């Protein structure tokens, strides 16, 4: 574990060992710390931002100094190491896979030398873990995509990707929560809103969650609120 200053009232806690890459094991450590911090620090914790291998901890510097917090964080992480890793919630996302929903579905299948049906079966048959949320509110980076259908980002990003688009980039997959530019390979669409500022919580996915995609047809996609 490595702890570094990240501002006048922030510490960055790295939970990956030297040379260790992002993985479900590292993500479970991140999730365990995120779940334990509110109880351990109470009102002293102002905010926390989890990522692939780290957690940014923002604290009340008027009531707690960095040296004391470093010690408490080390003790907390060491205590969590002896406990079972949290399994994470299982979240199901409906997915309409079709060329009209995912502009790169057919070309990606051709690149993988499999049929579109096989690509859909591989993508929807894999359980993914939420490694991080970023780029845009609600944009959850999910890993890891089966190596058979992994593909690099597009050479030139699209100026506009429709909300709900499901994409693949390298060994990651994600759902675009809003219409935005993007360079991922698009294979379908999800009708659910992954960011709604009027809802509580505003994002249905959190770091550590486990995600599965459930194939649906166009009619169910529209019935669930998907955009034509």
mmCIF file with all atom_site columns, N, CA, C and O in Angstrom, residues 95 157 173:
data_model
loop_
_atom_site.group_PDB
_atom_site.id
_atom_site.type_symbol
_atom_site.label_atom_id
_atom_site.label_alt_id
_atom_site.label_comp_id
_atom_site.label_asym_id
_atom_site.label_entity_id
_atom_site.label_seq_id
_atom_site.pdbx_PDB_ins_code
_atom_site.Cartn_x
_atom_site.Cartn_y
_atom_site.Cartn_z
_atom_site.occupancy
_atom_site.B_iso_or_equiv
_atom_site.pdbx_formal_charge
_atom_site.auth_seq_id
_atom_site.auth_comp_id
_atom_site.auth_asym_id
_atom_site.auth_atom_id
_atom_site.pdbx_PDB_model_num
ATOM 1  N N  . UNK A 1 95  ? -29.711 -5.297 -23.045 1.00 0.00 ? 95  UNK A N  1
ATOM 2  C CA . UNK A 1 95  ? -28.899 -4.849 -24.171 1.00 0.00 ? 95  UNK A CA 1
ATOM 3  C C  . UNK A 1 95  ? -29.534 -5.276 -25.486 1.00 0.00 ? 95  UNK A C  1
ATOM 4  O O  . UNK A 1 95  ? -29.800 -6.465 -25.700 1.00 0.00 ? 95  UNK A O  1
ATOM 5  N N  . UNK A 1 157 ? -12.366 9.185  -33.353 1.00 0.00 ? 157 UNK A N  1
ATOM 6  C CA . UNK A 1 157 ? -13.590 9.137  -32.546 1.00 0.00 ? 157 UNK A CA 1
ATOM 7  C C  . UNK A 1 157 ? -14.779 9.735  -33.298 1.00 0.00 ? 157 UNK A C  1
ATOM 8  O O  . UNK A 1 157 ? -14.626 10.635 -34.126 1.00 0.00 ? 157 UNK A O  1
ATOM 9  N N  . UNK A 1 173 ? -15.479 -2.790 -21.635 1.00 0.00 ? 173 UNK A N  1
ATOM 10 C CA . UNK A 1 173 ? -16.753 -2.470 -22.256 1.00 0.00 ? 173 UNK A CA 1
ATOM 11 C C  . UNK A 1 173 ? -17.448 -1.438 -21.378 1.00 0.00 ? 173 UNK A C  1
ATOM 12 O O  . UNK A 1 173 ? -17.121 -1.291 -20.194 1.00 0.00 ? 173 UNK A O  1
#
